Coordinates of C-alpha atoms and ligand atoms in Angstrom, one line a residue:
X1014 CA 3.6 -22.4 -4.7
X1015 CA 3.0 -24.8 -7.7
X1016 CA 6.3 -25.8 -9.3
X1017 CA 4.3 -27.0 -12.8
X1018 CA 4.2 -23.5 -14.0
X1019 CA 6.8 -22.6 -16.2
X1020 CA 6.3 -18.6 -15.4
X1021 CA 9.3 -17.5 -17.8
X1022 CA 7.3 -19.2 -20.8
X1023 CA 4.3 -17.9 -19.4
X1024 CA 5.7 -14.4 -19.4
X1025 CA 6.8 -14.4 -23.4
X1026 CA 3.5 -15.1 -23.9
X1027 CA 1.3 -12.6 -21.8
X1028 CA 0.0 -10.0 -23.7
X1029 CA -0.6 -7.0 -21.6
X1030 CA -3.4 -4.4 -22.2
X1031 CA -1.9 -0.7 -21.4
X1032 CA -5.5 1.0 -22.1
X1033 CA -7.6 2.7 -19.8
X1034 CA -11.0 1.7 -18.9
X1035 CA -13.8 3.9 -19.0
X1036 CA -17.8 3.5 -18.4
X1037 CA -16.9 -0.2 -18.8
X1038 CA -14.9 -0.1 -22.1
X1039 CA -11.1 -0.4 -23.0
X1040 CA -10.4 3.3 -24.5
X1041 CA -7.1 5.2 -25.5
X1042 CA -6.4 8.4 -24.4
X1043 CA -8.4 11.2 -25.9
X1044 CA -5.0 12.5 -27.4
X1045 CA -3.9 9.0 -28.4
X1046 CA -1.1 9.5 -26.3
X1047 CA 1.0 6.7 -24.6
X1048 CA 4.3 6.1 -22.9
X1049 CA 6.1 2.2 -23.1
X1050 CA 6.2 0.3 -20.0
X1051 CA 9.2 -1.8 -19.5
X1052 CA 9.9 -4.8 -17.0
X1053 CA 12.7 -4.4 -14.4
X1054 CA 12.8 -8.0 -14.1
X1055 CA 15.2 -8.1 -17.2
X1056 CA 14.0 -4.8 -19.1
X1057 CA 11.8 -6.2 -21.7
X1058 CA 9.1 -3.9 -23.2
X1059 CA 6.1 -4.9 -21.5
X1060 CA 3.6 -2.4 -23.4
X1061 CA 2.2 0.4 -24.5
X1062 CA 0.3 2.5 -21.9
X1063 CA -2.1 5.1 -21.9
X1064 CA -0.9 8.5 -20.6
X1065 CA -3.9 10.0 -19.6
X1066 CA -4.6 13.9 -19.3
X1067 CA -6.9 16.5 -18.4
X1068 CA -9.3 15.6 -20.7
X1069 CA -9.1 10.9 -20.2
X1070 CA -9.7 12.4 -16.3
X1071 CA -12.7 14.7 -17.4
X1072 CA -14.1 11.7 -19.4
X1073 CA -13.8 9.2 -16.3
X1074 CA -15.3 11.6 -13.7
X1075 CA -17.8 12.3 -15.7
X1076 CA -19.0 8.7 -16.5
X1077 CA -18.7 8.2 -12.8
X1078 CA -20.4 10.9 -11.4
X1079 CA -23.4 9.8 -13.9
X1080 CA -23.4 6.3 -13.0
X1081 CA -23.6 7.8 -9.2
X1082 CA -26.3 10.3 -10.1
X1083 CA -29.1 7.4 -11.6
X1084 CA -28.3 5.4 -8.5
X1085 CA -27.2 2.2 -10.8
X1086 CA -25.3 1.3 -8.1
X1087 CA -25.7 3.3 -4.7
X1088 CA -29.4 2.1 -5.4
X1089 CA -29.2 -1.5 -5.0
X1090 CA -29.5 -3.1 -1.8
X1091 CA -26.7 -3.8 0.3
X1092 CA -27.1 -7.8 0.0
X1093 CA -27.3 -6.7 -3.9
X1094 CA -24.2 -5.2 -4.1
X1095 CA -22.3 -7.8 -1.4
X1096 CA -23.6 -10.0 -4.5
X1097 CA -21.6 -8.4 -7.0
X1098 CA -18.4 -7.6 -4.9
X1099 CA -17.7 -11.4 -4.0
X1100 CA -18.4 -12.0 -7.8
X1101 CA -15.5 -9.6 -8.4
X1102 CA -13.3 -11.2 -5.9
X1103 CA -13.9 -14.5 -7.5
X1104 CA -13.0 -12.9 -10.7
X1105 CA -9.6 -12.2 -9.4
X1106 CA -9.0 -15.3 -8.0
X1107 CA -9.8 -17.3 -11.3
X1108 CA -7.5 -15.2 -12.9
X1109 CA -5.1 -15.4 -10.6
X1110 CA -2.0 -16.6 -12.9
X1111 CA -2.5 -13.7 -15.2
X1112 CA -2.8 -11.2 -12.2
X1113 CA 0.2 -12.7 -10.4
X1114 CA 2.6 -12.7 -13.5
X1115 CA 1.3 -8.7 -14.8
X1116 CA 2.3 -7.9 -11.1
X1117 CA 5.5 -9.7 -10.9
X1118 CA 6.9 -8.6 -14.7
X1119 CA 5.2 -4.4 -13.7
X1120 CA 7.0 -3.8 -10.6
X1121 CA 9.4 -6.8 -10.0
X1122 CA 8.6 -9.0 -6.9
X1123 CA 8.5 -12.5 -6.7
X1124 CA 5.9 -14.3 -8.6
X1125 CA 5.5 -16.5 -5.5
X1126 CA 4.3 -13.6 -3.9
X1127 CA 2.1 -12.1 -6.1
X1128 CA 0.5 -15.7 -6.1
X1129 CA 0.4 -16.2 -2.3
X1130 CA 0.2 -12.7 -1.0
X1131 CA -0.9 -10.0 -4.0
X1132 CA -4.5 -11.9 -5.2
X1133 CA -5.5 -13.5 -3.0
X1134 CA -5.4 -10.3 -0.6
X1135 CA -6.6 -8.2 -3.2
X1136 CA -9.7 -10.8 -3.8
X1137 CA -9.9 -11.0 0.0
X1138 CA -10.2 -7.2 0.4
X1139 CA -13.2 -7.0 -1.7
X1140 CA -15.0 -9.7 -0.9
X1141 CA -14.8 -8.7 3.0
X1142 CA -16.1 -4.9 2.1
X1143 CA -18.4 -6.7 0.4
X1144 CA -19.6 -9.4 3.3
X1145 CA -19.9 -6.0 5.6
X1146 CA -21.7 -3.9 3.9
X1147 CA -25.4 -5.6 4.4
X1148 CA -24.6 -6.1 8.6
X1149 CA -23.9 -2.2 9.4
X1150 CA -26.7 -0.6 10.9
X1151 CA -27.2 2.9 10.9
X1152 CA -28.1 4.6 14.7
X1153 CA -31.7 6.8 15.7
X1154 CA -30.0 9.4 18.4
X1155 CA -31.1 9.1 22.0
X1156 CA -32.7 13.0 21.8
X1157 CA -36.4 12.2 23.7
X1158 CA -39.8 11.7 23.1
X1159 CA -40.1 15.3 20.8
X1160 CA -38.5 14.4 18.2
X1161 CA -36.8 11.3 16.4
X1162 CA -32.7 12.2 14.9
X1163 CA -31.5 9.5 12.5
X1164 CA -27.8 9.5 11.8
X1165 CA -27.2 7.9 8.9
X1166 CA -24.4 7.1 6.5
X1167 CA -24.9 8.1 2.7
X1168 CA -22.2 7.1 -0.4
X1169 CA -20.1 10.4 -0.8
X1170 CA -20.3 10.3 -4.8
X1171 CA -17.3 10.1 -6.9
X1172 CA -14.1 8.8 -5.3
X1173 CA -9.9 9.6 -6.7
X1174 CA -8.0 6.8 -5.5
X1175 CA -4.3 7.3 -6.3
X1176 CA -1.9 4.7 -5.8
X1177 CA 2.0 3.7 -5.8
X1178 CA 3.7 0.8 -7.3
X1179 CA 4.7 -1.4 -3.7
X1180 CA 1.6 -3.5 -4.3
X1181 CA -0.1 -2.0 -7.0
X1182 CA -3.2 -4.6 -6.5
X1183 CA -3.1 -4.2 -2.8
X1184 CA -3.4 -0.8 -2.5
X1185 CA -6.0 -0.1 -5.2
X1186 CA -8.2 -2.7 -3.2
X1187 CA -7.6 -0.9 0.1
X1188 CA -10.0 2.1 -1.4
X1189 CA -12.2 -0.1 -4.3
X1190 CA -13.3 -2.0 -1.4
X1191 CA -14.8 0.0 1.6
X1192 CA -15.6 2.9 -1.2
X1193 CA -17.4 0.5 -3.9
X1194 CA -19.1 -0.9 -1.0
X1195 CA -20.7 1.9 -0.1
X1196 CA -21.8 3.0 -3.0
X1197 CA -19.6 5.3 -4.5
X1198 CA -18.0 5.4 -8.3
X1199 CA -14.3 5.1 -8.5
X1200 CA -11.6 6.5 -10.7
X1201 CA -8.2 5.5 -9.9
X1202 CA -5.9 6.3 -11.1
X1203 CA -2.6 3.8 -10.5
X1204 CA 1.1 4.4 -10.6
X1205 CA 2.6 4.8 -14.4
X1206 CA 5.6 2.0 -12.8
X1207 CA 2.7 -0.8 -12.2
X1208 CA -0.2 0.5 -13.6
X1209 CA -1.0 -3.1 -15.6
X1210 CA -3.0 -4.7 -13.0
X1211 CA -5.2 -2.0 -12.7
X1212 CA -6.4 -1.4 -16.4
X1213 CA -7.2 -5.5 -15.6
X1214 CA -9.3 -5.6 -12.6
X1215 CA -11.5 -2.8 -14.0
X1216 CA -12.3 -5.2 -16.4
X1217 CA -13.0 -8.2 -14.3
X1218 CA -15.4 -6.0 -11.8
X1219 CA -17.5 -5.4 -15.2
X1220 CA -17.5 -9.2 -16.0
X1221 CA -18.6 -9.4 -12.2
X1222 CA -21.7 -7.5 -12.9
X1223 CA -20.4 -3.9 -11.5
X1224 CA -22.2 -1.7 -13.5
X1225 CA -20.6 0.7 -16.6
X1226 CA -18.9 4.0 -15.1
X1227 CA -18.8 2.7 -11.4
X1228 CA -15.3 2.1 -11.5
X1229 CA -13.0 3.4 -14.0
X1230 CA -8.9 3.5 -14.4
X1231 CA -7.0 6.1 -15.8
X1232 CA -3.5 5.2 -15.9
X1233 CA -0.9 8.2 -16.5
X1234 CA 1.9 10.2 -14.2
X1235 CA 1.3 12.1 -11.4
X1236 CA 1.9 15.4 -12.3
X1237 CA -0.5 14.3 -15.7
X1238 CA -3.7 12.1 -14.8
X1239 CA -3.0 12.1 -11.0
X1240 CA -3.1 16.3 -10.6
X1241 CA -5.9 16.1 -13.1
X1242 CA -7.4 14.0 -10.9
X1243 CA -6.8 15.8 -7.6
X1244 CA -8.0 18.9 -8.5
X1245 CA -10.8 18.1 -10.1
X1246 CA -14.2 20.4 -8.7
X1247 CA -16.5 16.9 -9.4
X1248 CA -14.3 14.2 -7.1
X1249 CA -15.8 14.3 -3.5
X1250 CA -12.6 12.7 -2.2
X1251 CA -9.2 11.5 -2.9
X1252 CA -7.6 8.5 -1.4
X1253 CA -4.1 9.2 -1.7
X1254 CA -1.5 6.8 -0.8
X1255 CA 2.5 7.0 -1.5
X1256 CA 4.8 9.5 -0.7
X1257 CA 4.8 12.2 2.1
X1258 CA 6.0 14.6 -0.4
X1259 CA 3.3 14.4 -2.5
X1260 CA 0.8 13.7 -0.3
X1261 CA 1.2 17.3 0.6
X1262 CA 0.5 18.1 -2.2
X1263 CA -3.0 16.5 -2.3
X1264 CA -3.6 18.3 0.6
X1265 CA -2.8 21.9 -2.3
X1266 CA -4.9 20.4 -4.6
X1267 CA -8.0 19.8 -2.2
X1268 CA -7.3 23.7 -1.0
X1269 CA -7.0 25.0 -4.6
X1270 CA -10.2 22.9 -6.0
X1271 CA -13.2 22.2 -3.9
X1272 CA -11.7 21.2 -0.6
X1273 CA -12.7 17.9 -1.4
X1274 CA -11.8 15.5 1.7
X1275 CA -8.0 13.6 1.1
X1276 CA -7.0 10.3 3.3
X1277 CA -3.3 10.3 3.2
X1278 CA -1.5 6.6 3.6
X1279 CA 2.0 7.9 3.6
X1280 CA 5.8 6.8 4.0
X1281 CA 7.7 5.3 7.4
X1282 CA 10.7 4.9 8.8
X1283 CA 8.8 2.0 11.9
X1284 CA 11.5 1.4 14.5
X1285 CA 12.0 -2.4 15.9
X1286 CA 13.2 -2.4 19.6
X1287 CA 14.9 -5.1 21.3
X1288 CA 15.5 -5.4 24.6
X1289 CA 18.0 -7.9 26.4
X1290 CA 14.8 -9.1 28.3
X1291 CA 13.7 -10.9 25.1
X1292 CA 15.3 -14.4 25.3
X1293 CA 15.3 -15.8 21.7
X1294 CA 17.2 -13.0 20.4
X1295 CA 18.0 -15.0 17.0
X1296 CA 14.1 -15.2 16.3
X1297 CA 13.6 -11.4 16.0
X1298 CA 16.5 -11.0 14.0
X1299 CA 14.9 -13.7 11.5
X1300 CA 11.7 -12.0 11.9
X1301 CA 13.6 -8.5 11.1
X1302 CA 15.1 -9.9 8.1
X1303 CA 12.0 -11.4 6.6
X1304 CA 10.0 -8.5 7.6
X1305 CA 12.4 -5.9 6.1
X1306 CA 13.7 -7.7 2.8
X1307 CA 10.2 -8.6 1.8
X1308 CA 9.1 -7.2 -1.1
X1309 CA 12.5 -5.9 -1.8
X1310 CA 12.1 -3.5 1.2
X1311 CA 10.1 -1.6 -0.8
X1312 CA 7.1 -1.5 2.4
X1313 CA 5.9 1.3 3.7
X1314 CA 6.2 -0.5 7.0
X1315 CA 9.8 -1.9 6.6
X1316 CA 11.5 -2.0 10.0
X1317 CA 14.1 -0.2 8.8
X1318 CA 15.1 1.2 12.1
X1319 CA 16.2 -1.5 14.2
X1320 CA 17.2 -0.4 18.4
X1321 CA 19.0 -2.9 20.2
X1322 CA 19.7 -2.7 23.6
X1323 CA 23.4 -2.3 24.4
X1324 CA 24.2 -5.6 26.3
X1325 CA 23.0 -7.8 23.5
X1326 CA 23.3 -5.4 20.0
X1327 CA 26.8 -7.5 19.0
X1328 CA 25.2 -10.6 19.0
X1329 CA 22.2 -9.0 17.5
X1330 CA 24.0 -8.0 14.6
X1331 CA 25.7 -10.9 14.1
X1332 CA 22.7 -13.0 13.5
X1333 CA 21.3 -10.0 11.5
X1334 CA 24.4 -10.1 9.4
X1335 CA 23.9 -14.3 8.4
X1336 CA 20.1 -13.9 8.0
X1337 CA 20.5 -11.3 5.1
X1338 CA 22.2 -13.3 2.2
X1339 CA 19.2 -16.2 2.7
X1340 CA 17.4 -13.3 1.0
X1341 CA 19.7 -13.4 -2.0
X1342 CA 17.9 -11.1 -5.1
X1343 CA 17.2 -14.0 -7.9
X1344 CA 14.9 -14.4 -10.9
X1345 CA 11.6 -13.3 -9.9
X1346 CA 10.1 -15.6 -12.4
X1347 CA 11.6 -18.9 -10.6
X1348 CA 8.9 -20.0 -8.0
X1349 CA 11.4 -19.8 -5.2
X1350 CA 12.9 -16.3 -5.5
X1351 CA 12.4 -14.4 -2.2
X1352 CA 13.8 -11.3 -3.2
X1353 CA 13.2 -9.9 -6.7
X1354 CA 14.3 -6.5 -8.5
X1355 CA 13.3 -2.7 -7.7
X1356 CA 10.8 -1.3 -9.5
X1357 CA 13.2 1.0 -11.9
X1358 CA 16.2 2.5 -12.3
X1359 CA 15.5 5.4 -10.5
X1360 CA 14.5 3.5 -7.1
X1361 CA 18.5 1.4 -7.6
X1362 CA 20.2 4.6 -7.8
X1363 CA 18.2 6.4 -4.9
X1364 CA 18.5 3.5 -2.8
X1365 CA 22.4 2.6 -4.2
X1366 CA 22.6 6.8 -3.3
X1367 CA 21.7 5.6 0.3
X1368 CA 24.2 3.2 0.7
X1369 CA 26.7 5.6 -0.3
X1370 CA 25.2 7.7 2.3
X1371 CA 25.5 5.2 4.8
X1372 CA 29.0 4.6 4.3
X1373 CA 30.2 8.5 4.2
X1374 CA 28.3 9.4 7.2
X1375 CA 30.6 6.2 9.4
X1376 CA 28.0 3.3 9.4
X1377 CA 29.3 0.2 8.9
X1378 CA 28.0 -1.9 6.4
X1379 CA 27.6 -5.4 7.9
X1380 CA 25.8 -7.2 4.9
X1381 CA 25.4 -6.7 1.1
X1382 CA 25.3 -3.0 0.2
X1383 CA 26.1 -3.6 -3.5
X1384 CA 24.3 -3.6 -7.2
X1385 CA 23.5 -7.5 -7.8
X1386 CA 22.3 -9.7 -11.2
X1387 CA 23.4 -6.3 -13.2
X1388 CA 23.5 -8.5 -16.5
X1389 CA 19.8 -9.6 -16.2
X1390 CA 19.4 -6.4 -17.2
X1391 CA 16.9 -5.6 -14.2
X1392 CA 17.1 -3.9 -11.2
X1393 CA 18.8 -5.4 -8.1
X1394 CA 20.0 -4.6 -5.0
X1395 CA 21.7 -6.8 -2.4
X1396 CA 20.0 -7.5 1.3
X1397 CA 21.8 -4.7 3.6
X1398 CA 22.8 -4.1 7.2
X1399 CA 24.6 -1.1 8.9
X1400 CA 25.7 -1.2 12.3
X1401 CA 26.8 1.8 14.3
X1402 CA 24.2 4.2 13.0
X1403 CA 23.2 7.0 14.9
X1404 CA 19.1 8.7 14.6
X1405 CA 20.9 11.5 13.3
X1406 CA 22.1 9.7 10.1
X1407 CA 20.6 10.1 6.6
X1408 CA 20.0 6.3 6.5
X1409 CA 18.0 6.6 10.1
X1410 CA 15.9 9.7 8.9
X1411 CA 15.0 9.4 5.5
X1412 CA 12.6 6.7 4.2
X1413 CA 14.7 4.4 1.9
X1414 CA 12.2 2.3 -0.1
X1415 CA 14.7 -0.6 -0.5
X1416 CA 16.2 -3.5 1.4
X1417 CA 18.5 -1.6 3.3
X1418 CA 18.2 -1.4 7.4
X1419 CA 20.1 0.7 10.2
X1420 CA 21.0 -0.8 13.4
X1421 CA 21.1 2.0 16.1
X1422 CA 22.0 1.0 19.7
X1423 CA 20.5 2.3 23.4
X1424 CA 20.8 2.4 26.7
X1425 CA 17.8 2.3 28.5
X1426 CA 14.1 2.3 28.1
X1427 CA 13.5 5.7 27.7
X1428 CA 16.5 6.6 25.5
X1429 CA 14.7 3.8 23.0
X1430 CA 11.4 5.5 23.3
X1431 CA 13.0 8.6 22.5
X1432 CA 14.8 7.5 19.8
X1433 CA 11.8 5.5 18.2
X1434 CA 10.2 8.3 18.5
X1435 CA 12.3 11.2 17.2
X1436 CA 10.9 10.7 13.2
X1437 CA 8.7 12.7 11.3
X1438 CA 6.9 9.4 10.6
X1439 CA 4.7 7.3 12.9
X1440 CA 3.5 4.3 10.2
X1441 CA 4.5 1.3 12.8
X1442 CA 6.9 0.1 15.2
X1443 CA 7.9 -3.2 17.6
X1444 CA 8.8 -4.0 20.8
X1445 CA 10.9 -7.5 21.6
X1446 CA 10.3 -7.8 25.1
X1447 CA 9.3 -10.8 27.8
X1448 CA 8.2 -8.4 30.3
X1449 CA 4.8 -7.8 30.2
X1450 CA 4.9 -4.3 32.2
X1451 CA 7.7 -3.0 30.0
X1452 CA 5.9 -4.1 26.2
X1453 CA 2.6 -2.8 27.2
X1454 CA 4.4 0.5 28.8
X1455 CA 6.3 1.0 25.5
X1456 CA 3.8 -0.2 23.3
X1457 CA 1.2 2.5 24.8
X1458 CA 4.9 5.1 24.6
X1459 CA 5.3 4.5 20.9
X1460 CA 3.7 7.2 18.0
X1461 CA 2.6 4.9 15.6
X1462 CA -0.4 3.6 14.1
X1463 CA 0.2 -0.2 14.4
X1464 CA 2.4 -1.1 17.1
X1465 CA 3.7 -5.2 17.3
X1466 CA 4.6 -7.1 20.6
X1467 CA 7.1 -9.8 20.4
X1468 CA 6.3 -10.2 16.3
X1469 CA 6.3 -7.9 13.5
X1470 CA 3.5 -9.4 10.3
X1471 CA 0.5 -10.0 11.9
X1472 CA -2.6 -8.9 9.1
X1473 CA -5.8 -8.9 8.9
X1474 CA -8.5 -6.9 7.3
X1475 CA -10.1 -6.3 11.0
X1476 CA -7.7 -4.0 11.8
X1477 CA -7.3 -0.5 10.5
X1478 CA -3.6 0.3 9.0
X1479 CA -2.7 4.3 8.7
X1480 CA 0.0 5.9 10.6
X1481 CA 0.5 9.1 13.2
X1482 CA 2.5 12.2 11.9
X1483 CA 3.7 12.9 8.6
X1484 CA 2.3 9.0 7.9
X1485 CA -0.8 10.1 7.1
X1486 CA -3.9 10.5 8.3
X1487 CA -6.2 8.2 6.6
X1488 CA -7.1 4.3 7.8
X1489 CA -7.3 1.5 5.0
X1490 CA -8.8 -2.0 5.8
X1491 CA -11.3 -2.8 8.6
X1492 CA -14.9 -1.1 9.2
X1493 CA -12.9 2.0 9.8
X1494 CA -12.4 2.5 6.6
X1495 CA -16.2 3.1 5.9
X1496 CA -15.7 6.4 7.7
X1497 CA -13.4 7.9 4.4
X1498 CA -16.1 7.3 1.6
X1499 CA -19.4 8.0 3.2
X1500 CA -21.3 11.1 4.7
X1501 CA -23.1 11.1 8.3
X1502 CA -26.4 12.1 7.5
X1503 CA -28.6 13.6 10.5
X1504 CA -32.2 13.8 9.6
X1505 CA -35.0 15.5 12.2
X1506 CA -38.7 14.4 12.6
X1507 CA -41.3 16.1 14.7
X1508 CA -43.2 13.8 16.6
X1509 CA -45.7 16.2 19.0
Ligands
NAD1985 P1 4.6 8.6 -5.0 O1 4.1 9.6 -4.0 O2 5.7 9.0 -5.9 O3 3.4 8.2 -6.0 C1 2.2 7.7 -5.6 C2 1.1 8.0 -6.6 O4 0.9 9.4 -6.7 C3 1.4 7.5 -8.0 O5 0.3 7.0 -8.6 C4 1.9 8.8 -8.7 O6 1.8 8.7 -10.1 C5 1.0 9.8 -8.1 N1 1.6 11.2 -8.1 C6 2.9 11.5 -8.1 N2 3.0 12.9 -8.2 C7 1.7 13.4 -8.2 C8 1.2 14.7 -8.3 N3 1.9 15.7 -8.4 N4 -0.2 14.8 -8.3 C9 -1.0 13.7 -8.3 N5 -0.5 12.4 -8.2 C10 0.8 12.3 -8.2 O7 4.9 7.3 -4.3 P2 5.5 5.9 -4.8 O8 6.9 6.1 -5.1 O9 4.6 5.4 -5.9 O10 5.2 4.9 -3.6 C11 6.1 4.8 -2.5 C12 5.5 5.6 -1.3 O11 4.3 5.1 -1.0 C13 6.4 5.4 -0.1 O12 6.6 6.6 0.5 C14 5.6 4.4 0.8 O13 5.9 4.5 2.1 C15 4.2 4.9 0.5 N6 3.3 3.8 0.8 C16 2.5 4.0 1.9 C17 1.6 3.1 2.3 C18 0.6 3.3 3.5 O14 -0.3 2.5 3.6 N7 0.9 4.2 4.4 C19 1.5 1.9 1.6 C20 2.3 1.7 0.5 C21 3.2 2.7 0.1

């Protein structure tokens, strides 16, 4: 992380664009309508946003579903469009300081972080959507010598992408990617808490040679620009991801409209088992910590349940206990802040309303579990451990969205498998074990869409991400992903 940038100087000076972008061009809201966007870094007025409606959402369908309909895009060769999608992703990266400082001062993490981890995986999503889409081959179906099937894939038309504020960049490139790639026009529509980097990268696809109207940004709430959005009768699909809550209700909007298709991405509560067969019992709890108090804990993966095996969960939480103050909230603007503020007030007081919970309901707090840097003026929460929680507890059940974990003790193998698996969520889950039977016999036991042996981070794009039960029921990142924006064609010749 380079130590020459003086980011708090930097930030005084960024001017930040709140306007939507539409067939290519920075526009207002048809109503002129806007609501101010402030930091919770320190609670400076960032900007004025746009607050789109009905009518910004008619506008940007519309321009999409035209540019889909002349075929200015789904008509260019695959190799052509690869072209323009590693332009875009070296778009991103050459404005990498500007990215990284609208995502740190919009939603609060640590501008080392949106450096190290936000661009450059946002560039990195693109670009490998991009470097796929001229090596996939469609498939001729083995039916005989009467006839010749092809099975092919076709651009679905105008995609919704609707996004949350964890990593606003992230998560918008999780859908641009495999959908732009494909072919399809884009309107997304990103969270009104982080919606700057958006309204940006719109522009920088243009710069990159995407053409006019293929992807377009609407920022706005949900129940505003988001519903409009959802249940519109021209979007073919929606690629939802945030809450559970609401993604039921994408789920209403597709039934009330045109049953268009939705991909949920939705919340977790991923269990982190450790059993007294796993020797170096201080590296998982490091591992925990970092896992779980990056990003604030505001991850839809957090390993916010952690099961410890009986013999060795003292010792466990110990060593949980001294890793969580190295994650200390600070400044998000100094280059060595690990931990940086919540994304508004409303996420400190649910989470703070958690901790609260946690105490009434007999867990003991172990680690932090208090407001921090109140006089910044931001948002901050200390790193925090219970101990003694039981599955049945509000902290154990209930997806928290901050850096707060639960330390629930077992018995035996099965009583953890049952226990990781009594949750209405299935996102992902570890197992901390040195015998090979038992990890690949709980590994295959556990509901979850990504399941970790022995380590908790490991990503790539290669791999699909999504999660079992109320998770979701979508898949972001890898070829997978291909599968959400297009159609399977199946065409029929005669041959006799
Ligand atoms: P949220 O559900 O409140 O909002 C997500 C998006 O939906 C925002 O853009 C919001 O404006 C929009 N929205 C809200 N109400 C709407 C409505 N009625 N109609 C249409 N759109 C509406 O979620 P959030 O608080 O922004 O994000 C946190 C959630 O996201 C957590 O539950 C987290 O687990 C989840 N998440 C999941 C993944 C994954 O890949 N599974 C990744 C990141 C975050």
């Amino acid at each position: 992380m380079p130590h020459h940038v003086n980011w708090t100087e930097r930030a005084q000076a960024l001017k930040a664009d709140g306007r939507a972008v539409i067939d290519g061009q920075r526009v207002a809201a048809v109503d002129g309508q806007t609501f101010a966007k402030h930091s919770p870094v320190d609670g400076r007025f960032l900007t004025d946003v746009v607050r789109g409606q009905r009518a910004d959402i008619d506008a940007a369908v519309r321009s999409a579903r035209a540019a889909f309909e002349d075929r200015r895009w789904a008509g260019q060769a695959p190799a052509a469009r690869k072209k323009v999608l590693q332009r875009f992703a070296e778009k991103i990266l050459a404005a990498k300081e500007e990215l990284a400082l609208l995502e740190t001062l919009d939603m609060g993490k640590p501008i080392q972080y949106s450096m190290g981890v936000d661009v450059t995986a946002t560039a990195r999503c693109i670009a490998w959507y991009g470097e796929a889409v001229d090596k996939i081959y469609d498939e001729i179906a083995p039916t005989g010598d009467h006839a010749l099937a092809m099975i092919t894939r076709e651009p679905m038309g105008v995609i919704g992408a609707i996004v949350p504020w964890n990593y606003p960049m992230i998560m918008a490139a999780w859908k641009l990617g495999p959908a732009l790639a494909a072919g399809n026009s884009v309107v997304l529509k990103p969270s009104e808490k982080s919606p700057l980097t958006a309204c940006r990268l719109a522009e920088l696809a243009v710069e990159a040679g995407l053409p006019p109207g293929v992807f377009n940004v609407v920022p706005g709430y949900g129940h505003e620009a988001g519903e409009a959005l959802a249940l519109h009768m021209d979007v073919d699909a929606i690629g939802f991801t945030g809450s559970t809550r609401v993604g039921r209700r994408m789920l209403d909007y597709a039934g009330q409209s045109n049953l268009k298709r939705v991909y949920n991405e939705l919340g977790g509560k991923s269990a982190f088992l450790v059993f007294e067969d796993y020797g170096d019992i201080a590296r998982a709890a490091q591992t925990l910590a970092g896992s779980m108090f990056f990003n604030q804990g505001e991850s839809c993966n957090a390993p916010s349940r952690v099961l410890v095996q009986d013999s060795i969960a003292d010792e466990f939480v110990k060593l949980l206990a001294a890793e969580a103050p190295k994650y200390a909230p600070a400044d998000p603007l100094h280059p060595d802040t690990v931990l940086g503020a919540l994304v508004d007030e409303t996420q400190l007081k649910t989470v703070l309303g958690y901790i609260d919970a946690g105490h009434s309901e007999g867990a003991q707090c172990v680690a932090g579990g208090r407001r921090a840097r109140a006089d910044s003026g931001g948002y901050y929460v200390e790193p925090t451990v219970f101990a003694g929680v039981s599955n049945e507890m509000k902290i154990a059940r209930e997806e928290i969205f901050g850096p707060v974990t639960s330390v629930i003790r077992f018995k035996t193998e099965e009583e953890a498998i049952a226990i990781a698996n009594a949750s209405s969520y299935g996102l992902q889950a570890s197992v901390w074990s040195l015998n090979v039977n038992r990890a690949h016999r709980v590994a295959r036991a556990l509901r979850a869409g990504t399941v970790h042996v022995n380590q908790y981070d490991e990503d790539d794009m290669t791999v699909p991400f999504g999660g079992y039960k109320q998770s979701g029921n979508g898949r972001d990142k890898s070829l997978h992903a291909f599968d959400k924006y297009t159609e399977l064609k199946t065409t029929w010749l005669r041959l006799d």
